[in-house]
Amino acid sequence: MSSIILCGFMGCGKTSVGKRAAGLMDRIFCDLDHYIEEKAGMTVSEIFERQGEAAFRKMETEAAAEVSGMDGMIIATGGGTVLAPRNVDIFHENSGIIVFLEVPVPVLTERLKNDTQRPLLQKPDREKVIAELVEKRYPLYRAAADYTVDGSPSPWIVAKHIALLNL
Ligand code: S3P
């Protein structure tokens, strides 16, 4: 059975939707950031701080290859994972189906306004940072995705929409 790979911007609900979809579809859930943190023995923020973003991206590709080897999972990626073509190839080579959770900028901004955990957002003028990143990233999420789902509703509703895709 193919794994379902959830992609999209920070705050689009990959983790909260993924957990619920896994429950509804009787699949095992895996959060890629969490997997990386367990393996590295550090949080994502600590990895960025001590080793830099490039080191994190390398760990992300390794993690993508490792979790892709397992069938029938629901995998929540990080917001940057499918921006690297190599990672998209890894998922597709392992028959993963990529689902993009699309959420408009105002909703993302609201969801992310108090975030302290995401290194890329710890800058002044967060709204502008989000809008600029979304502009660059959305074409890449769309290009990577096999399906796009509206990620604006509550996580349960989005999870049900994913379950109804019958993937
Ligand atoms: C990142 C998103 C984060 C995490 C890291 C980098 C990004 O994951 O992987 O902070 O580049 O968008 P979430 O999308 O789960 O927040």
PDB file of C-alpha atoms and ligand atoms in Angstrom:
ATOM      1  CA  MET A   1       0.000   0.000   0.000  1.00  0.00           C
ATOM      2  CA  SER A   2       1.310   3.461  -0.904  1.00  0.00           C
ATOM      3  CA  SER A   3       2.213   5.933   1.800  1.00  0.00           C
ATOM      4  CA  ILE A   4       0.478   9.306   1.856  1.00  0.00           C
ATOM      5  CA  ILE A   5       2.908  12.197   2.143  1.00  0.00           C
ATOM      6  CA  LEU A   6       1.456  15.464   3.443  1.00  0.00           C
ATOM      7  CA  CYS A   7       3.221  18.606   2.281  1.00  0.00           C
ATOM      8  CA  GLY A   8       2.600  22.318   2.613  1.00  0.00           C
ATOM      9  CA  PHE A   9       3.604  25.461   4.428  1.00  0.00           C
ATOM     10  CA  MET A  10       4.363  25.712   8.161  1.00  0.00           C
ATOM     11  CA  GLY A  11       1.053  25.849   9.985  1.00  0.00           C
ATOM     12  CA  CYS A  12      -0.979  24.229   7.196  1.00  0.00           C
ATOM     13  CA  GLY A  13      -1.824  21.336   9.527  1.00  0.00           C
ATOM     14  CA  LYS A  14       0.395  18.512   8.231  1.00  0.00           C
ATOM     15  CA  THR A  15       0.901  17.058  11.707  1.00  0.00           C
ATOM     16  CA  SER A  16      -2.549  17.618  13.209  1.00  0.00           C
ATOM     17  CA  VAL A  17      -4.314  16.450  10.041  1.00  0.00           C
ATOM     18  CA  GLY A  18      -1.891  13.555   9.541  1.00  0.00           C
ATOM     19  CA  LYS A  19      -2.520  12.137  13.026  1.00  0.00           C
ATOM     20  CA  ARG A  20      -6.275  12.266  12.525  1.00  0.00           C
ATOM     21  CA  ALA A  21      -6.136  10.844   8.988  1.00  0.00           C
ATOM     22  CA  ALA A  22      -3.987   7.973  10.262  1.00  0.00           C
ATOM     23  CA  GLY A  23      -6.660   7.207  12.886  1.00  0.00           C
ATOM     24  CA  LEU A  24      -9.481   7.332  10.338  1.00  0.00           C
ATOM     25  CA  MET A  25      -7.629   5.230   7.772  1.00  0.00           C
ATOM     26  CA  ASP A  26      -5.974   2.832  10.209  1.00  0.00           C
ATOM     27  CA  ARG A  27      -2.482   3.778   9.107  1.00  0.00           C
ATOM     28  CA  ILE A  28       0.704   4.489  11.037  1.00  0.00           C
ATOM     29  CA  PHE A  29       1.574   8.168  11.377  1.00  0.00           C
ATOM     30  CA  CYS A  30       5.107   9.529  11.123  1.00  0.00           C
ATOM     31  CA  ASP A  31       6.170  13.144  11.544  1.00  0.00           C
ATOM     32  CA  LEU A  32       9.406  13.754   9.666  1.00  0.00           C
ATOM     33  CA  ASP A  33      10.589  16.630  11.898  1.00  0.00           C
ATOM     34  CA  HIS A  34       9.953  14.505  14.976  1.00  0.00           C
ATOM     35  CA  TYR A  35      11.816  11.574  13.397  1.00  0.00           C
ATOM     36  CA  ILE A  36      14.799  13.874  12.690  1.00  0.00           C
ATOM     37  CA  GLU A  37      14.715  15.263  16.239  1.00  0.00           C
ATOM     38  CA  GLU A  38      14.698  11.767  17.764  1.00  0.00           C
ATOM     39  CA  LYS A  39      17.563  10.665  15.563  1.00  0.00           C
ATOM     40  CA  ALA A  40      19.667  13.778  16.177  1.00  0.00           C
ATOM     41  CA  GLY A  41      18.799  14.041  19.879  1.00  0.00           C
ATOM     42  CA  MET A  42      18.099  17.749  19.313  1.00  0.00           C
ATOM     43  CA  THR A  43      15.113  19.881  18.413  1.00  0.00           C
ATOM     44  CA  VAL A  44      14.837  21.359  14.912  1.00  0.00           C
ATOM     45  CA  SER A  45      15.634  24.789  16.421  1.00  0.00           C
ATOM     46  CA  GLU A  46      18.796  23.401  18.017  1.00  0.00           C
ATOM     47  CA  ILE A  47      19.888  21.769  14.751  1.00  0.00           C
ATOM     48  CA  PHE A  48      19.457  25.093  12.894  1.00  0.00           C
ATOM     49  CA  GLU A  49      21.278  26.962  15.656  1.00  0.00           C
ATOM     50  CA  ARG A  50      24.215  24.592  16.144  1.00  0.00           C
ATOM     51  CA  GLN A  51      24.689  23.065  12.689  1.00  0.00           C
ATOM     52  CA  GLY A  52      22.876  25.395  10.302  1.00  0.00           C
ATOM     53  CA  GLU A  53      20.040  24.928   7.831  1.00  0.00           C
ATOM     54  CA  ALA A  54      22.141  23.008   5.286  1.00  0.00           C
ATOM     55  CA  ALA A  55      22.883  20.287   7.860  1.00  0.00           C
ATOM     56  CA  PHE A  56      19.166  20.099   8.693  1.00  0.00           C
ATOM     57  CA  ARG A  57      18.284  19.713   4.985  1.00  0.00           C
ATOM     58  CA  LYS A  58      20.754  16.830   4.706  1.00  0.00           C
ATOM     59  CA  MET A  59      19.157  15.098   7.683  1.00  0.00           C
ATOM     60  CA  GLU A  60      15.753  15.709   6.114  1.00  0.00           C
ATOM     61  CA  THR A  61      16.735  13.890   2.912  1.00  0.00           C
ATOM     62  CA  GLU A  62      18.155  10.976   4.905  1.00  0.00           C
ATOM     63  CA  ALA A  63      14.971  10.817   6.962  1.00  0.00           C
ATOM     64  CA  ALA A  64      12.789  10.965   3.827  1.00  0.00           C
ATOM     65  CA  ALA A  65      14.679   7.975   2.395  1.00  0.00           C
ATOM     66  CA  GLU A  66      14.382   6.014   5.633  1.00  0.00           C
ATOM     67  CA  VAL A  67      10.668   6.523   6.256  1.00  0.00           C
ATOM     68  CA  SER A  68       9.828   6.031   2.571  1.00  0.00           C
ATOM     69  CA  GLY A  69      10.998   2.461   2.878  1.00  0.00           C
ATOM     70  CA  MET A  70       7.891   1.656   4.933  1.00  0.00           C
ATOM     71  CA  ASP A  71       4.543   1.073   3.214  1.00  0.00           C
ATOM     72  CA  GLY A  72       1.112   2.413   4.024  1.00  0.00           C
ATOM     73  CA  MET A  73       2.185   5.223   6.332  1.00  0.00           C
ATOM     74  CA  ILE A  74       0.877   8.752   6.651  1.00  0.00           C
ATOM     75  CA  ILE A  75       3.947  10.974   6.668  1.00  0.00           C
ATOM     76  CA  ALA A  76       3.864  14.654   7.666  1.00  0.00           C
ATOM     77  CA  THR A  77       6.826  16.374   6.033  1.00  0.00           C
ATOM     78  CA  GLY A  78       8.393  19.671   7.133  1.00  0.00           C
ATOM     79  CA  GLY A  79       7.445  22.818   5.232  1.00  0.00           C
ATOM     80  CA  GLY A  80      10.706  22.717   3.281  1.00  0.00           C
ATOM     81  CA  THR A  81      10.922  18.999   2.516  1.00  0.00           C
ATOM     82  CA  VAL A  82       9.351  18.777  -0.939  1.00  0.00           C
ATOM     83  CA  LEU A  83      11.081  21.962  -2.113  1.00  0.00           C
ATOM     84  CA  ALA A  84      14.104  19.744  -2.786  1.00  0.00           C
ATOM     85  CA  PRO A  85      13.478  17.781  -6.006  1.00  0.00           C
ATOM     86  CA  ARG A  86      15.554  14.876  -4.631  1.00  0.00           C
ATOM     87  CA  ASN A  87      13.091  14.446  -1.760  1.00  0.00           C
ATOM     88  CA  VAL A  88      10.114  14.441  -4.135  1.00  0.00           C
ATOM     89  CA  ASP A  89      11.874  11.779  -6.207  1.00  0.00           C
ATOM     90  CA  ILE A  90      12.517   9.681  -3.097  1.00  0.00           C
ATOM     91  CA  PHE A  91       8.822   9.755  -2.160  1.00  0.00           C
ATOM     92  CA  HIS A  92       7.642   8.976  -5.685  1.00  0.00           C
ATOM     93  CA  GLU A  93      10.231   6.234  -6.253  1.00  0.00           C
ATOM     94  CA  ASN A  94       8.796   4.534  -3.186  1.00  0.00           C
ATOM     95  CA  SER A  95       5.244   4.901  -4.571  1.00  0.00           C
ATOM     96  CA  GLY A  96       4.359   7.656  -2.094  1.00  0.00           C
ATOM     97  CA  ILE A  97       1.374   9.848  -2.971  1.00  0.00           C
ATOM     98  CA  ILE A  98       1.994  13.515  -2.193  1.00  0.00           C
ATOM     99  CA  VAL A  99      -0.930  15.585  -0.920  1.00  0.00           C
ATOM    100  CA  PHE A 100      -0.556  19.364  -0.636  1.00  0.00           C
ATOM    101  CA  LEU A 101      -2.566  21.060   2.134  1.00  0.00           C
ATOM    102  CA  GLU A 102      -3.254  24.479   0.647  1.00  0.00           C
ATOM    103  CA  VAL A 103      -4.017  27.276   3.109  1.00  0.00           C
ATOM    104  CA  PRO A 104      -4.284  31.007   2.276  1.00  0.00           C
ATOM    105  CA  VAL A 105      -1.740  33.456   3.713  1.00  0.00           C
ATOM    106  CA  PRO A 106      -4.109  35.234   6.180  1.00  0.00           C
ATOM    107  CA  VAL A 107      -5.033  31.894   7.770  1.00  0.00           C
ATOM    108  CA  LEU A 108      -1.372  30.824   7.967  1.00  0.00           C
ATOM    109  CA  THR A 109      -0.424  34.186   9.491  1.00  0.00           C
ATOM    110  CA  GLU A 110      -3.097  33.842  12.142  1.00  0.00           C
ATOM    111  CA  ARG A 111      -2.102  30.253  12.968  1.00  0.00           C
ATOM    112  CA  LEU A 112       1.600  31.119  13.162  1.00  0.00           C
ATOM    113  CA  LYS A 113       1.410  34.452  14.969  1.00  0.00           C
ATOM    114  CA  ASN A 114       2.604  33.149  18.354  1.00  0.00           C
ATOM    115  CA  ASP A 115       5.034  30.491  17.099  1.00  0.00           C
ATOM    116  CA  THR A 116       8.390  30.261  18.845  1.00  0.00           C
ATOM    117  CA  GLN A 117       9.566  26.884  17.502  1.00  0.00           C
ATOM    118  CA  ARG A 118      10.137  27.516  13.807  1.00  0.00           C
ATOM    119  CA  PRO A 119      13.567  29.037  13.110  1.00  0.00           C
ATOM    120  CA  LEU A 120      12.558  30.542   9.756  1.00  0.00           C
ATOM    121  CA  LEU A 121       9.837  32.623  11.424  1.00  0.00           C
ATOM    122  CA  GLN A 122      11.844  34.131  14.265  1.00  0.00           C
ATOM    123  CA  LYS A 123      12.328  37.422  12.420  1.00  0.00           C
ATOM    124  CA  PRO A 124      10.662  40.837  12.544  1.00  0.00           C
ATOM    125  CA  ASP A 125       7.655  41.343  10.261  1.00  0.00           C
ATOM    126  CA  ARG A 126       6.539  37.743  10.300  1.00  0.00           C
ATOM    127  CA  GLU A 127       3.562  38.438   8.044  1.00  0.00           C
ATOM    128  CA  LYS A 128       5.865  39.638   5.263  1.00  0.00           C
ATOM    129  CA  VAL A 129       8.223  36.667   5.726  1.00  0.00           C
ATOM    130  CA  ILE A 130       5.267  34.286   5.410  1.00  0.00           C
ATOM    131  CA  ALA A 131       3.854  36.042   2.330  1.00  0.00           C
ATOM    132  CA  GLU A 132       7.244  36.031   0.568  1.00  0.00           C
ATOM    133  CA  LEU A 133       7.948  32.392   1.358  1.00  0.00           C
ATOM    134  CA  VAL A 134       4.446  31.366   0.247  1.00  0.00           C
ATOM    135  CA  GLU A 135       4.937  33.122  -3.082  1.00  0.00           C
ATOM    136  CA  LYS A 136       8.161  31.208  -3.692  1.00  0.00           C
ATOM    137  CA  ARG A 137       6.996  27.893  -2.327  1.00  0.00           C
ATOM    138  CA  TYR A 138       3.415  27.393  -3.512  1.00  0.00           C
ATOM    139  CA  PRO A 139       4.387  26.696  -7.141  1.00  0.00           C
ATOM    140  CA  LEU A 140       6.823  24.051  -5.863  1.00  0.00           C
ATOM    141  CA  TYR A 141       4.264  22.406  -3.562  1.00  0.00           C
ATOM    142  CA  ARG A 142       1.805  22.314  -6.456  1.00  0.00           C
ATOM    143  CA  ALA A 143       4.404  20.816  -8.775  1.00  0.00           C
ATOM    144  CA  ALA A 144       5.328  18.125  -6.246  1.00  0.00           C
ATOM    145  CA  ALA A 145       1.753  17.216  -5.326  1.00  0.00           C
ATOM    146  CA  ASP A 146      -0.383  14.434  -6.767  1.00  0.00           C
ATOM    147  CA  TYR A 147      -3.431  15.890  -4.974  1.00  0.00           C
ATOM    148  CA  THR A 148      -4.264  19.263  -3.435  1.00  0.00           C
ATOM    149  CA  VAL A 149      -6.685  19.557  -0.511  1.00  0.00           C
ATOM    150  CA  ASP A 150      -8.028  22.742   1.110  1.00  0.00           C
ATOM    151  CA  GLY A 151      -6.260  22.880   4.478  1.00  0.00           C
ATOM    152  CA  SER A 152      -8.312  25.786   5.883  1.00  0.00           C
ATOM    153  CA  PRO A 153     -11.038  23.849   7.759  1.00  0.00           C
ATOM    154  CA  SER A 154     -10.490  22.110  11.100  1.00  0.00           C
ATOM    155  CA  PRO A 155      -7.984  19.216  11.147  1.00  0.00           C
ATOM    156  CA  TRP A 156     -10.789  16.626  11.465  1.00  0.00           C
ATOM    157  CA  ILE A 157     -12.577  17.917   8.370  1.00  0.00           C
ATOM    158  CA  VAL A 158      -9.343  18.002   6.350  1.00  0.00           C
ATOM    159  CA  ALA A 159      -8.481  14.486   7.569  1.00  0.00           C
ATOM    160  CA  LYS A 160     -11.906  13.257   6.416  1.00  0.00           C
ATOM    161  CA  HIS A 161     -11.358  14.814   2.996  1.00  0.00           C
ATOM    162  CA  ILE A 162      -8.059  12.945   2.737  1.00  0.00           C
ATOM    163  CA  ALA A 163      -9.661   9.665   3.847  1.00  0.00           C
ATOM    164  CA  LEU A 164     -12.351  10.165   1.173  1.00  0.00           C
ATOM    165  CA  LEU A 165      -9.692  10.314  -1.532  1.00  0.00           C
ATOM    166  CA  ASN A 166      -9.376   6.533  -0.995  1.00  0.00           C
ATOM    167  CA  LEU A 167      -5.632   6.529  -1.554  1.00  0.00           C
TER     168      LEU A 167
HETATM  169  C1  S3P B   1      10.548  24.298   7.799  1.00  0.00           C
HETATM  170  C2  S3P B   1       9.394  23.835   8.380  1.00  0.00           C
HETATM  171  C3  S3P B   1       9.385  23.136   9.681  1.00  0.00           C
HETATM  172  C4  S3P B   1      10.751  22.489   9.949  1.00  0.00           C
HETATM  173  C5  S3P B   1      11.839  23.499   9.800  1.00  0.00           C
HETATM  174  C6  S3P B   1      11.892  24.114   8.406  1.00  0.00           C
HETATM  175  C7  S3P B   1      10.437  25.017   6.496  1.00  0.00           C
HETATM  176  O1  S3P B   1       8.373  22.137   9.682  1.00  0.00           O
HETATM  177  O2  S3P B   1      10.961  21.397   9.107  1.00  0.00           O
HETATM  178  O3  S3P B   1      11.630  24.495  10.770  1.00  0.00           O
HETATM  179  O4  S3P B   1      11.454  25.177   5.802  1.00  0.00           O
HETATM  180  O5  S3P B   1       9.296  25.409   6.145  1.00  0.00           O
HETATM  181  P1  S3P B   1       6.781  22.460   9.811  1.00  0.00           P
HETATM  182  O6  S3P B   1       6.276  22.773   8.438  1.00  0.00           O
HETATM  183  O7  S3P B   1       6.210  21.218  10.356  1.00  0.00           O
HETATM  184  O8  S3P B   1       6.650  23.613  10.727  1.00  0.00           O
END
